[in-house]
Short mmCIF file of C-alpha atoms in Angstrom, two decimals:
data_model
loop_
_atom_site.label_atom_id
_atom_site.label_comp_id
_atom_site.label_asym_id
_atom_site.label_seq_id
_atom_site.Cartn_x
_atom_site.Cartn_y
_atom_site.Cartn_z
CA MET A 1 34.75 12.77 19.63
CA ASP A 2 34.53 9.68 22.16
CA LYS A 3 31.60 8.75 23.88
CA GLY A 4 32.04 10.91 26.99
CA LEU A 5 32.70 14.06 25.08
CA ALA A 6 29.55 13.17 22.84
CA GLY A 7 27.34 12.98 26.19
CA ILE A 8 28.21 15.88 27.68
CA TYR A 9 27.49 17.78 24.13
CA GLU A 10 24.29 15.99 24.04
CA ASN A 11 23.49 17.38 27.30
CA LEU A 12 24.47 20.87 26.83
CA VAL A 13 21.94 20.82 24.05
CA LYS A 14 19.61 19.35 25.89
CA TYR A 15 19.36 21.58 28.31
CA LEU A 16 19.99 24.57 26.07
CA LEU A 17 16.72 24.14 24.19
CA GLY A 18 15.36 23.66 27.60
CA ILE A 19 16.18 26.60 29.04
CA VAL A 20 14.97 28.45 25.96
CA ALA A 21 11.66 26.75 25.76
CA VAL A 22 10.95 27.68 29.77
CA THR A 23 12.29 31.51 29.29
CA SER A 24 9.70 31.64 26.94
CA VAL A 25 6.69 30.13 29.12
CA LEU A 26 8.51 32.51 31.61
CA ILE A 27 8.26 35.90 29.76
CA LEU A 28 4.66 35.13 29.45
CA LEU A 29 3.97 34.46 32.61
CA LEU A 30 6.05 37.56 33.75
CA ILE A 31 3.98 39.77 31.17
CA PHE A 32 0.90 38.65 32.49
CA TYR A 33 2.06 39.32 36.45
CA PHE A 34 3.42 42.83 35.77
CA LEU A 35 -0.04 43.30 33.88
CA ILE A 36 -1.94 42.30 36.87
CA ARG A 37 0.11 43.87 39.70
CA GLU A 38 -0.25 47.50 37.55
CA GLY A 39 -4.05 47.00 37.05
CA ALA A 40 -4.86 45.54 40.70
CA GLY A 41 -4.98 48.55 42.21
CA LEU A 42 -8.04 49.83 40.38
CA PHE A 43 -10.12 47.19 41.65
CA SER A 44 -10.28 48.37 44.85
CA HIS A 45 -11.98 51.44 43.63
CA VAL A 46 -14.16 49.45 40.95
CA SER A 47 -15.55 45.71 41.15
CA LEU A 48 -14.44 43.45 38.57
CA PRO A 49 -17.91 43.08 37.33
CA GLY A 50 -18.70 47.05 37.42
CA PHE A 51 -15.25 47.25 35.14
CA ILE A 52 -16.41 45.20 32.62
CA PHE A 53 -20.24 45.55 32.47
CA GLY A 54 -20.11 48.97 33.22
CA THR A 55 -21.37 51.03 30.39
CA GLU A 56 -19.98 53.95 30.83
CA TRP A 57 -15.70 55.17 30.39
CA LEU A 58 -15.31 58.90 31.37
CA PRO A 59 -11.63 58.75 33.01
CA ASP A 60 -11.89 62.67 33.59
CA ALA A 61 -15.21 62.90 34.93
CA GLU A 62 -15.38 63.82 38.41
CA PRO A 63 -15.53 61.02 40.14
CA PRO A 64 -13.87 58.88 36.81
CA ARG A 65 -16.01 55.86 35.73
CA PHE A 66 -14.33 53.00 34.70
CA GLY A 67 -16.52 50.96 32.58
CA ALA A 68 -15.17 49.05 30.14
CA LEU A 69 -18.18 47.21 28.08
CA PRO A 70 -17.99 49.91 25.07
CA LEU A 71 -14.23 49.36 24.77
CA ILE A 72 -14.86 45.56 25.03
CA THR A 73 -17.66 45.78 22.48
CA GLY A 74 -15.83 47.84 20.00
CA SER A 75 -12.96 45.39 19.99
CA LEU A 76 -15.56 42.47 19.34
CA VAL A 77 -17.58 44.01 16.60
CA VAL A 78 -14.37 45.28 14.68
CA THR A 79 -12.54 41.52 15.36
CA THR A 80 -15.75 39.74 14.21
CA GLY A 81 -16.11 42.41 11.50
CA ALA A 82 -12.39 41.90 10.63
CA GLY A 83 -12.24 38.25 10.86
CA ILE A 84 -15.50 37.41 8.65
CA ILE A 85 -13.48 39.75 5.43
CA ALA A 86 -10.13 38.26 6.14
CA ILE A 87 -11.30 34.44 6.93
CA SER A 88 -13.71 34.33 3.87
CA ILE A 89 -11.71 36.42 1.18
CA GLY A 90 -8.46 34.93 2.09
CA ILE A 91 -9.16 31.30 1.89
CA GLY A 92 -11.06 32.15 -0.88
CA ILE A 93 -7.69 33.45 -2.84
CA ALA A 94 -5.50 30.56 -0.98
CA VAL A 95 -7.92 27.94 -2.93
CA PHE A 96 -7.66 30.03 -5.93
CA LEU A 97 -3.85 30.03 -5.90
CA ALA A 98 -3.27 26.69 -4.42
CA GLU A 99 -5.52 25.05 -6.74
CA VAL A 100 -6.85 26.82 -9.83
CA ALA A 101 -4.54 29.79 -10.95
CA PRO A 102 -1.21 28.32 -12.96
CA ARG A 103 2.30 28.19 -10.97
CA SER A 104 3.14 31.99 -12.91
CA VAL A 105 0.36 33.26 -11.63
CA ARG A 106 0.70 31.58 -7.94
CA GLU A 107 3.85 32.84 -7.60
CA VAL A 108 3.41 36.36 -8.38
CA ALA A 109 0.27 36.90 -6.41
CA LYS A 110 1.75 35.38 -3.46
CA ALA A 111 5.05 37.77 -3.64
CA VAL A 112 2.97 40.35 -3.64
CA ILE A 113 0.18 39.35 -0.80
CA GLU A 114 3.32 38.56 1.43
CA LEU A 115 4.55 42.02 0.85
CA LEU A 116 1.50 43.50 2.08
CA ALA A 117 1.96 42.09 5.19
CA GLY A 118 5.02 44.08 5.39
CA ILE A 119 3.19 47.59 5.19
CA PRO A 120 3.09 49.92 8.32
CA SER A 121 -0.17 49.60 10.01
CA VAL A 122 -0.30 53.43 10.40
CA VAL A 123 -0.17 53.64 6.27
CA TYR A 124 -2.98 51.05 6.15
CA GLY A 125 -4.85 53.67 8.74
CA PHE A 126 -3.86 56.73 6.81
CA LEU A 127 -5.28 55.18 3.37
CA GLY A 128 -7.94 53.88 5.13
CA LEU A 129 -8.50 57.78 6.89
CA THR A 130 -8.22 59.55 3.16
CA VAL A 131 -9.39 57.21 0.74
CA LEU A 132 -11.64 54.44 1.95
CA ALA A 133 -13.99 56.43 5.04
CA PRO A 134 -14.82 58.81 2.23
CA LEU A 135 -15.74 56.12 -0.09
CA ILE A 136 -18.05 54.78 2.17
CA LYS A 137 -19.29 57.76 3.63
CA ASP A 138 -20.53 58.68 0.19
CA MET A 139 -21.74 55.45 -1.17
CA LEU A 140 -23.97 54.66 2.15
CA ASN A 141 -24.75 58.61 2.54
CA LEU A 142 -23.89 58.12 6.23
CA PRO A 143 -22.71 61.41 7.99
CA SER A 144 -19.29 60.25 8.94
CA ALA A 145 -17.68 56.73 7.92
CA LEU A 146 -15.28 56.78 10.29
CA CYS A 147 -17.54 53.83 12.27
CA ALA A 148 -16.89 50.09 13.19
CA PHE A 149 -17.84 49.03 9.40
CA THR A 150 -14.48 51.32 7.78
CA ALA A 151 -12.66 49.72 10.69
CA SER A 152 -13.49 45.89 10.19
CA ILE A 153 -12.53 46.76 6.61
CA VAL A 154 -9.06 47.97 7.11
CA LEU A 155 -8.52 45.65 9.59
CA GLY A 156 -9.93 42.63 7.69
CA ILE A 157 -7.35 43.79 4.82
CA MET A 158 -4.36 43.86 7.24
CA ALA A 159 -5.18 40.69 8.64
CA LEU A 160 -5.49 39.17 4.71
CA PRO A 161 -1.99 38.37 3.78
CA THR A 162 -1.23 36.42 7.01
CA VAL A 163 -5.01 33.99 6.35
CA VAL A 164 -3.53 34.02 2.41
CA SER A 165 -0.18 33.11 2.97
CA ILE A 166 -0.63 30.10 5.76
CA SER A 167 -4.18 28.97 4.11
CA GLU A 168 -1.96 28.55 0.72
CA ASP A 169 0.83 26.81 2.15
CA ALA A 170 -1.43 24.22 4.17
CA LEU A 171 -3.26 23.68 1.13
CA ASP A 172 -0.05 23.02 -0.90
CA ALA A 173 1.16 20.86 1.77
CA VAL A 174 -2.01 18.45 1.11
CA PRO A 175 -0.36 15.23 -0.30
CA ARG A 176 -0.78 15.01 -4.29
CA GLU A 177 -1.94 11.33 -3.89
CA TYR A 178 -5.33 12.13 -2.20
CA ARG A 179 -6.13 14.61 -5.46
CA GLU A 180 -5.24 12.27 -7.67
CA ALA A 181 -7.03 9.31 -6.03
CA SER A 182 -10.08 11.67 -6.08
CA LEU A 183 -9.53 12.80 -9.52
CA ALA A 184 -9.27 9.04 -10.37
CA LEU A 185 -12.77 7.84 -8.73
CA GLY A 186 -14.43 10.25 -11.19
CA ALA A 187 -14.18 13.69 -8.87
CA THR A 188 -14.21 16.85 -11.03
CA LYS A 189 -11.44 18.87 -9.45
CA TRP A 190 -14.14 21.16 -7.74
CA GLU A 191 -15.44 18.22 -5.89
CA THR A 192 -11.99 17.29 -4.88
CA THR A 193 -10.94 20.88 -4.08
CA TRP A 194 -14.12 21.21 -2.14
CA ARG A 195 -14.32 17.33 -0.73
CA ILE A 196 -10.53 16.43 -0.22
CA VAL A 197 -8.57 19.20 -0.27
CA VAL A 198 -9.95 22.23 1.68
CA PRO A 199 -10.93 19.44 4.50
CA SER A 200 -7.44 17.74 4.69
CA ALA A 201 -6.08 21.17 5.35
CA ARG A 202 -8.37 22.02 8.18
CA SER A 203 -5.82 22.24 10.91
CA GLY A 204 -3.58 24.86 8.89
CA LEU A 205 -6.79 26.85 7.62
CA LEU A 206 -7.94 27.02 11.53
CA ALA A 207 -4.45 28.13 12.42
CA ALA A 208 -4.39 30.83 9.89
CA SER A 209 -8.01 31.76 10.38
CA MET A 210 -6.70 32.32 14.52
CA LEU A 211 -3.59 34.21 13.41
CA GLY A 212 -5.70 36.72 10.95
CA LEU A 213 -8.22 36.96 14.12
CA GLY A 214 -5.20 37.95 16.63
CA ARG A 215 -3.45 40.69 14.16
CA ALA A 216 -7.29 41.89 14.08
CA ILE A 217 -7.89 41.93 18.17
CA GLY A 218 -3.89 43.18 18.80
CA GLU A 219 -4.04 46.24 16.22
CA THR A 220 -3.95 49.50 17.02
CA MET A 221 -2.68 51.96 15.19
CA ALA A 222 -4.93 51.63 11.66
CA VAL A 223 -8.03 51.41 14.20
CA LEU A 224 -7.44 53.86 16.12
CA MET A 225 -7.31 56.55 12.70
CA VAL A 226 -10.75 55.11 11.23
CA ALA A 227 -13.26 53.40 13.88
CA GLY A 228 -13.73 56.75 15.01
CA ASN A 229 -12.91 56.51 19.05
CA ALA A 230 -16.30 57.04 20.67
CA THR A 231 -16.73 55.01 23.91
CA LEU A 232 -20.26 54.37 23.05
CA ILE A 233 -21.77 50.82 23.13
CA PRO A 234 -22.77 50.64 19.62
CA HIS A 235 -25.72 49.88 18.21
CA SER A 236 -25.03 49.15 14.70
CA ILE A 237 -21.81 48.70 12.70
CA PHE A 238 -21.92 52.39 11.09
CA ASP A 239 -21.42 53.73 14.63
CA PRO A 240 -18.65 54.87 15.80
CA VAL A 241 -16.13 52.55 18.25
CA ARG A 242 -13.51 52.73 19.87
CA THR A 243 -11.36 49.68 20.80
CA ILE A 244 -9.49 48.23 24.01
CA THR A 245 -5.96 48.87 22.19
CA ALA A 246 -6.85 52.25 20.64
CA ASP A 247 -8.27 53.51 24.18
CA ILE A 248 -4.94 52.02 25.43
CA ALA A 249 -2.61 53.98 23.04
CA ALA A 250 -4.67 57.22 22.77
CA GLU A 251 -4.79 57.79 26.83
CA MET A 252 -1.66 55.96 27.93
CA GLY A 253 0.48 59.19 27.72
CA GLU A 254 -1.99 61.55 29.77
CA THR A 255 -1.99 59.23 32.60
CA VAL A 256 -0.01 59.69 35.87
CA HIS A 257 2.07 56.71 36.60
CA GLY A 258 0.52 54.69 39.13
CA GLY A 259 -2.76 56.45 39.11
CA LEU A 260 -6.51 55.24 39.06
CA HIS A 261 -6.84 56.01 35.38
CA TYR A 262 -3.30 54.10 34.96
CA GLN A 263 -4.22 51.06 36.53
CA ALA A 264 -7.72 51.30 34.53
CA LEU A 265 -5.27 50.79 31.53
CA PHE A 266 -3.62 47.90 32.75
CA GLY A 267 -7.04 46.41 33.49
CA LEU A 268 -8.10 47.11 29.65
CA GLY A 269 -4.57 45.10 28.94
CA ILE A 270 -6.00 42.32 31.22
CA VAL A 271 -9.18 41.86 29.33
CA LEU A 272 -7.61 41.62 26.08
CA PHE A 273 -4.88 39.45 27.31
CA SER A 274 -8.04 37.17 28.51
CA ILE A 275 -9.66 37.44 25.09
CA THR A 276 -6.42 36.31 22.88
CA PHE A 277 -5.95 33.37 25.73
CA PHE A 278 -9.17 32.64 25.32
CA ILE A 279 -9.36 32.52 21.65
CA ASN A 280 -6.06 30.52 21.73
CA MET A 281 -7.48 27.78 23.91
CA VAL A 282 -10.84 27.20 21.89
CA THR A 283 -8.79 27.14 18.90
CA ASP A 284 -6.65 24.49 20.79
CA ILE A 285 -9.18 22.47 22.40
CA VAL A 286 -11.04 22.37 18.89
CA PHE A 287 -8.22 21.56 17.12
CA ALA A 288 -7.73 18.74 19.68
CA ARG A 289 -10.92 17.09 19.19
CA THR A 290 -10.82 17.42 15.11
CA SER A 291 -8.18 15.75 14.76
CA SER A 292 -9.12 13.15 17.14
CA LYS A 293 -12.02 12.51 15.44
CA ARG A 294 -10.53 11.94 12.44
CA GLY A 295 -7.40 10.23 13.68
CA ALA A 296 -5.24 12.30 11.58
CA SER A 297 -1.28 11.19 11.90
CA MET B 1 -10.71 -13.45 -26.16
CA GLU B 2 -12.11 -10.12 -26.40
CA ASN B 3 -10.25 -6.92 -26.21
CA LYS B 4 -11.72 -4.56 -23.65
CA MET B 5 -8.78 -1.64 -24.29
CA GLU B 6 -6.32 -1.38 -26.82
CA THR B 7 -3.97 1.37 -27.48
CA ARG B 8 -2.73 2.19 -30.93
CA LYS B 9 0.22 4.01 -31.85
CA LEU B 10 0.14 5.64 -27.82
CA SER B 11 3.04 8.45 -27.62
CA VAL B 12 3.27 10.04 -24.79
CA TYR B 13 5.39 13.78 -24.12
CA TYR B 14 6.37 15.52 -20.79
CA LYS B 15 7.05 18.57 -22.27
CA ASN B 16 10.29 18.08 -24.40
CA PHE B 17 10.99 14.30 -23.12
CA GLN B 18 9.35 11.15 -24.80
CA ALA B 19 8.16 8.99 -21.98
CA LEU B 20 6.35 6.33 -24.87
CA TYR B 21 7.32 5.15 -28.37
CA SER B 22 3.93 4.26 -30.48
CA VAL B 23 2.47 1.41 -28.04
CA ASP B 24 0.25 -0.81 -29.50
CA LEU B 25 -1.12 -2.75 -26.65
CA PRO B 26 -4.23 -4.86 -26.68
CA ILE B 27 -6.63 -5.35 -22.74
CA GLN B 28 -8.16 -8.61 -22.65
CA LYS B 29 -11.65 -8.49 -20.81
CA ASN B 30 -11.63 -9.95 -17.46
CA ALA B 31 -8.00 -10.94 -17.63
CA VAL B 32 -5.04 -9.42 -15.73
CA THR B 33 -2.61 -8.20 -17.86
CA ALA B 34 1.21 -7.17 -15.83
CA LEU B 35 2.85 -4.24 -17.35
CA ILE B 36 6.69 -5.13 -16.64
CA GLY B 37 10.13 -3.60 -17.00
CA PRO B 38 12.75 -1.52 -15.13
CA SER B 39 12.17 1.62 -13.31
CA GLY B 40 11.75 4.34 -16.00
CA CYS B 41 10.49 2.15 -18.52
CA GLY B 42 7.11 3.98 -19.27
CA LYS B 43 5.04 1.23 -17.86
CA SER B 44 3.53 3.47 -15.42
CA THR B 45 3.06 6.72 -17.86
CA PHE B 46 1.49 3.79 -20.06
CA LEU B 47 -0.76 2.72 -17.33
CA ARG B 48 -1.85 6.74 -16.35
CA ALA B 49 -2.59 6.92 -20.28
CA LEU B 50 -5.27 4.30 -19.71
CA ASN B 51 -7.70 6.47 -17.93
CA ARG B 52 -5.83 9.96 -18.46
CA MET B 53 -4.84 10.56 -15.24
CA ASN B 54 -0.97 12.07 -17.39
CA GLU B 55 -3.37 15.30 -18.00
CA VAL B 56 -2.83 16.05 -13.92
CA ILE B 57 0.46 16.55 -14.48
CA GLU B 58 1.28 19.87 -16.63
CA GLY B 59 3.01 19.70 -20.11
CA THR B 60 1.96 16.12 -20.70
CA ARG B 61 1.30 15.50 -24.62
CA VAL B 62 -0.53 12.24 -26.11
CA GLU B 63 -0.54 11.01 -29.33
CA GLY B 64 -2.26 7.82 -30.84
CA GLU B 65 -5.09 6.28 -29.54
CA VAL B 66 -6.42 4.70 -26.42
CA LEU B 67 -9.54 2.78 -27.22
CA LEU B 68 -12.42 1.19 -24.42
CA ASP B 69 -15.20 -0.69 -26.02
CA GLY B 70 -13.84 0.30 -29.51
CA LYS B 71 -14.09 4.38 -28.46
CA ASN B 72 -10.68 6.56 -28.28
CA ILE B 73 -10.66 7.76 -25.09
CA TYR B 74 -8.77 10.61 -26.29
CA ASP B 75 -11.42 11.83 -28.51
CA PRO B 76 -11.84 15.74 -27.61
CA ARG B 77 -16.30 14.62 -26.85
CA VAL B 78 -15.28 12.43 -24.24
CA ASP B 79 -15.31 13.68 -20.62
CA PRO B 80 -12.36 12.46 -18.58
CA VAL B 81 -14.52 12.79 -15.52
CA ALA B 82 -17.01 9.88 -16.92
CA LEU B 83 -14.05 7.80 -18.23
CA ARG B 84 -12.28 7.64 -14.88
CA LYS B 85 -15.34 6.59 -13.63
CA LYS B 86 -15.27 3.63 -15.87
CA VAL B 87 -11.90 3.21 -15.56
CA GLY B 88 -10.32 3.07 -12.09
CA MET B 89 -7.26 3.21 -10.61
CA VAL B 90 -5.06 2.34 -7.14
CA PHE B 91 -1.61 3.47 -6.99
CA GLN B 92 1.60 2.68 -5.24
CA LYS B 93 1.09 4.21 -2.28
CA PRO B 94 -2.04 3.20 -0.16
CA ASN B 95 -3.95 6.62 -0.42
CA PRO B 96 -6.99 6.54 1.73
CA PHE B 97 -8.30 10.25 2.56
CA PRO B 98 -8.43 11.34 5.77
CA MET B 99 -11.51 10.45 6.71
CA SER B 100 -13.56 7.23 8.32
CA ILE B 101 -13.28 3.89 6.42
CA PHE B 102 -17.09 4.34 5.71
CA ASP B 103 -16.61 7.80 4.39
CA ASN B 104 -13.51 6.64 2.07
CA VAL B 105 -15.94 4.07 0.46
CA ALA B 106 -18.92 6.01 0.23
CA TYR B 107 -16.92 9.09 -1.16
CA GLY B 108 -17.09 7.83 -5.13
CA PRO B 109 -20.78 7.05 -5.11
CA ARG B 110 -21.73 10.23 -3.15
CA ILE B 111 -19.87 12.72 -5.88
CA HIS B 112 -22.01 10.73 -8.25
CA GLY B 113 -24.96 11.62 -7.02
CA ILE B 114 -26.13 8.58 -4.15
CA LYS B 115 -27.42 10.60 -0.68
CA LYS B 116 -29.41 7.68 0.49
CA LYS B 117 -28.06 6.50 3.73
CA THR B 118 -29.39 2.71 3.17
CA ASP B 119 -27.94 2.66 -0.20
CA LEU B 120 -24.78 3.78 0.52
CA GLU B 121 -24.69 1.65 3.81
CA GLN B 122 -25.69 -1.65 0.69
CA ILE B 123 -22.64 -0.27 -1.28
CA VAL B 124 -20.08 -0.03 1.35
CA HIS B 125 -20.69 -3.49 2.48
CA LYS B 126 -20.61 -4.78 -1.16
CA SER B 127 -17.59 -3.22 -1.82
CA LEU B 128 -15.79 -4.02 1.32
CA ALA B 129 -16.59 -7.45 1.40
CA ALA B 130 -15.63 -7.84 -2.52
CA ALA B 131 -12.32 -6.32 -1.33
CA ALA B 132 -11.61 -9.21 1.23
CA LEU B 133 -11.96 -6.40 3.89
CA TRP B 134 -15.50 -6.26 5.58
CA ASP B 135 -14.17 -8.97 8.18
CA GLU B 136 -11.76 -6.88 9.34
CA VAL B 137 -13.28 -3.27 9.46
CA LYS B 138 -17.28 -4.28 10.45
CA ASP B 139 -17.16 -3.16 13.47
CA ARG B 140 -14.69 -0.15 13.19
CA LEU B 141 -16.34 1.55 9.51
CA TYR B 142 -16.71 5.03 11.30
CA LYS B 143 -12.77 4.97 12.48
CA SER B 144 -10.49 7.07 10.86
CA ALA B 145 -9.12 4.51 7.72
CA LEU B 146 -5.22 5.95 8.22
CA GLY B 147 -5.64 3.52 11.67
CA LEU B 148 -5.81 0.74 9.26
CA SER B 149 -2.20 -1.12 8.42
CA GLY B 150 -0.79 -0.56 5.14
CA GLY B 151 -2.22 -3.73 3.65
CA GLN B 152 -5.50 -2.87 4.68
CA GLN B 153 -5.43 0.59 3.72
CA GLN B 154 -4.42 -0.61 -0.17
CA ARG B 155 -7.43 -3.40 0.17
CA LEU B 156 -9.50 -0.05 1.65
CA VAL B 157 -8.58 1.55 -1.70
CA ILE B 158 -9.37 -1.20 -3.69
CA ALA B 159 -12.87 -1.42 -2.01
CA ARG B 160 -13.17 2.69 -2.59
CA VAL B 161 -12.65 2.10 -6.33
CA LEU B 162 -14.89 -0.84 -6.79
CA ALA B 163 -17.73 1.31 -5.08
CA VAL B 164 -18.14 3.35 -8.22
CA GLU B 165 -18.59 0.33 -10.03
CA PRO B 166 -15.34 0.35 -12.84
CA GLU B 167 -15.11 -1.60 -15.59
CA VAL B 168 -11.37 -1.75 -15.74
CA ILE B 169 -8.98 -1.16 -12.81
CA LEU B 170 -5.56 -0.03 -13.37
CA MET B 171 -3.24 -0.69 -10.64
CA ASP B 172 0.47 0.94 -10.43
CA GLU B 173 2.65 -1.08 -8.04
CA PRO B 174 -0.11 -1.87 -5.34
CA ALA B 175 1.94 -4.42 -3.65
CA SER B 176 5.65 -2.61 -3.40
CA ALA B 177 4.68 -0.47 -0.09
CA LEU B 178 3.23 -4.03 1.12
CA ASP B 179 4.90 -6.63 3.99
CA PRO B 180 4.70 -10.43 2.26
CA ILE B 181 1.59 -11.57 3.88
CA SER B 182 -0.28 -8.63 3.01
CA THR B 183 1.13 -9.15 -0.73
CA ALA B 184 -0.53 -12.49 -0.83
CA LYS B 185 -3.65 -11.28 0.13
CA LEU B 186 -3.31 -8.86 -2.15
CA GLU B 187 -2.64 -11.12 -5.31
CA ASP B 188 -5.61 -13.94 -3.86
CA LEU B 189 -7.97 -10.95 -4.61
CA ILE B 190 -6.68 -9.96 -7.84
CA HIS B 191 -7.34 -13.68 -8.82
CA GLN B 192 -10.81 -13.22 -7.49
CA LEU B 193 -11.34 -9.22 -9.19
CA LYS B 194 -10.99 -10.71 -12.51
CA GLN B 195 -13.89 -12.39 -12.86
CA ASN B 196 -15.96 -9.31 -12.75
CA TYR B 197 -13.23 -6.53 -13.98
CA THR B 198 -10.35 -6.22 -16.45
CA ILE B 199 -7.35 -5.67 -14.52
CA VAL B 200 -3.92 -4.07 -15.42
CA ILE B 201 -0.96 -4.08 -13.01
CA VAL B 202 2.15 -2.43 -13.18
CA THR B 203 4.29 -4.29 -10.92
CA HIS B 204 8.65 -4.80 -10.29
CA ASN B 205 8.35 -7.71 -8.94
CA MET B 206 8.83 -10.20 -11.64
CA GLN B 207 7.13 -13.29 -9.51
CA GLN B 208 4.19 -10.94 -9.28
CA ALA B 209 3.52 -10.90 -12.55
CA ALA B 210 4.12 -14.47 -13.35
CA ARG B 211 1.89 -15.15 -10.56
CA VAL B 212 -1.37 -12.85 -11.19
CA SER B 213 -1.19 -12.49 -14.88
CA ASP B 214 -2.38 -13.64 -18.05
CA TYR B 215 -1.36 -11.66 -20.14
CA THR B 216 2.67 -9.65 -19.78
CA GLY B 217 4.02 -6.80 -21.52
CA PHE B 218 7.37 -5.95 -21.29
CA PHE B 219 8.52 -2.28 -21.58
CA LEU B 220 12.05 -0.87 -21.66
CA ASN B 221 13.02 3.32 -22.65
CA GLY B 222 9.80 3.85 -23.43
CA GLU B 223 9.06 1.06 -26.29
CA LEU B 224 7.14 -2.15 -26.14
CA ILE B 225 9.60 -4.90 -26.46
CA GLU B 226 7.22 -7.84 -26.02
CA TYR B 227 3.58 -8.96 -25.75
CA ASN B 228 2.10 -12.46 -24.89
CA THR B 229 0.55 -14.87 -22.49
CA THR B 230 1.81 -14.48 -19.42
CA THR B 231 3.47 -18.27 -19.69
CA ALA B 232 4.85 -17.39 -22.97
CA ILE B 233 6.96 -14.36 -21.71
CA PHE B 234 8.32 -16.86 -18.72
CA THR B 235 8.81 -20.03 -20.05
CA ALA B 236 9.84 -18.90 -23.79
CA PRO B 237 10.34 -15.13 -24.86
CA ARG B 238 10.32 -14.21 -28.01
CA GLU B 239 13.48 -11.21 -27.39
CA LYS B 240 16.18 -12.00 -26.15
CA ARG B 241 16.36 -8.28 -24.44
CA THR B 242 12.80 -9.86 -22.59
CA GLU B 243 14.86 -12.76 -21.38
CA ASP B 244 18.10 -11.02 -20.22
CA TYR B 245 15.60 -8.75 -17.90
CA ILE B 246 13.62 -11.80 -16.52
CA THR B 247 16.31 -14.05 -15.47
CA GLY B 248 17.84 -10.86 -13.85
CA ARG B 249 20.55 -10.09 -16.07
CA PHE B 250 19.37 -6.27 -15.87
CA GLY B 251 17.23 -4.04 -14.09
#
């Protein structure tokens, strides 16, 4: 290829990749625009604070009331519970697989855990409904086990494969030189794992946690089946809750296109979008701060 | 001269591959012993057998004895963790941890139970000074160690080893990733360190072996071909193969 042609080729590749990058940002902006366009009409009936802090969600009442606080708390409670379960157990499993387990065990276990990620969420919901909920009901002697607690467990298990898989990759990527240096200084295996390997992999572990949380907060089907779906602000983790996603899925079919209820559901979409956006931004900031402090290259 | 360490009929296997064949080698106290030989000759394997770092690799097996102050370190009653505190190691590639300079040096003392800030500060100061790095880093102790140059990183790693007060320091081609000026500094440092420590250094560089060491062992295909004072090895080798290697006829 002569120089002129090579130059054209270089530029072509550059522009193509540029277009792809711009497109993904554009799609994101369009989604946000669409959500706002469809949901904006709501705010001529309900004020923004009234929507976010309103405690009554009664779309069928006369006049309808759209206070999203029960749904927002529902989502936050369930996601927090799921996050605690998925992140603590998930990172624990990843540490075991990467640092303790023999190679053969690691490979089989990792394949199986990644397979878990492929199970459709409705199946998790079904298992939660028919197996886990009765079990919890009997064990804790509850009137009904369809509550935030059960939903958190189901969601936690669903988010587990993501957390384990990415955490294990991050731990595995810690250079062998670090481990050897630590061992050669007379550190035990355990000290090496907790003081060197885990801190060195922290950015990957953080990413794994955030993706796990993202999976939990966006999950709809399973949580709709096991959370109990009461639009009330929960007083304990054993109260039934309804999440933002479950509410949208459950009610979208009953709405009139462009009607007030329809707009309210889009309003919920905006809230959900903002929450995930906020989580991502906080992660980015925390990430940037820790890596500049440590000067990781 | 007194033997700090000594190997007796030391053989090392990786799964089915025998990497070392019955090596007998003394390591003199407060001296520098250089191990030379072409790639794959077993010199690094030998080095890693001296503080049981070869056990980190799955499927390694050791036969024979390695004595430290007359006691076999492969005795089942010996704790490899306690052994490695006495026999420290510097690796080929500088490998500071991704933390501050201070925390790097304080890592060893901390895991061995020293908690008091003033004690740690004292150890860090002493170790960095002994590694000839204090003046270059004293104003940036709490900055990341990864911001140092390669030569500084290698001296930091040595300071980190010194901080746990070992008796023997093993160095696996410590200058192979360094520029000539950093290498010269490192060699000066090795000279100073041998007053207080016993040093074993693996090197590819024959001039380096000649410059820094008092004794030299020449390895070939997993066997120790010749061991003598460095002067004798480089001026009057007994073995033809040693002569061929040091005159650059192969390797």
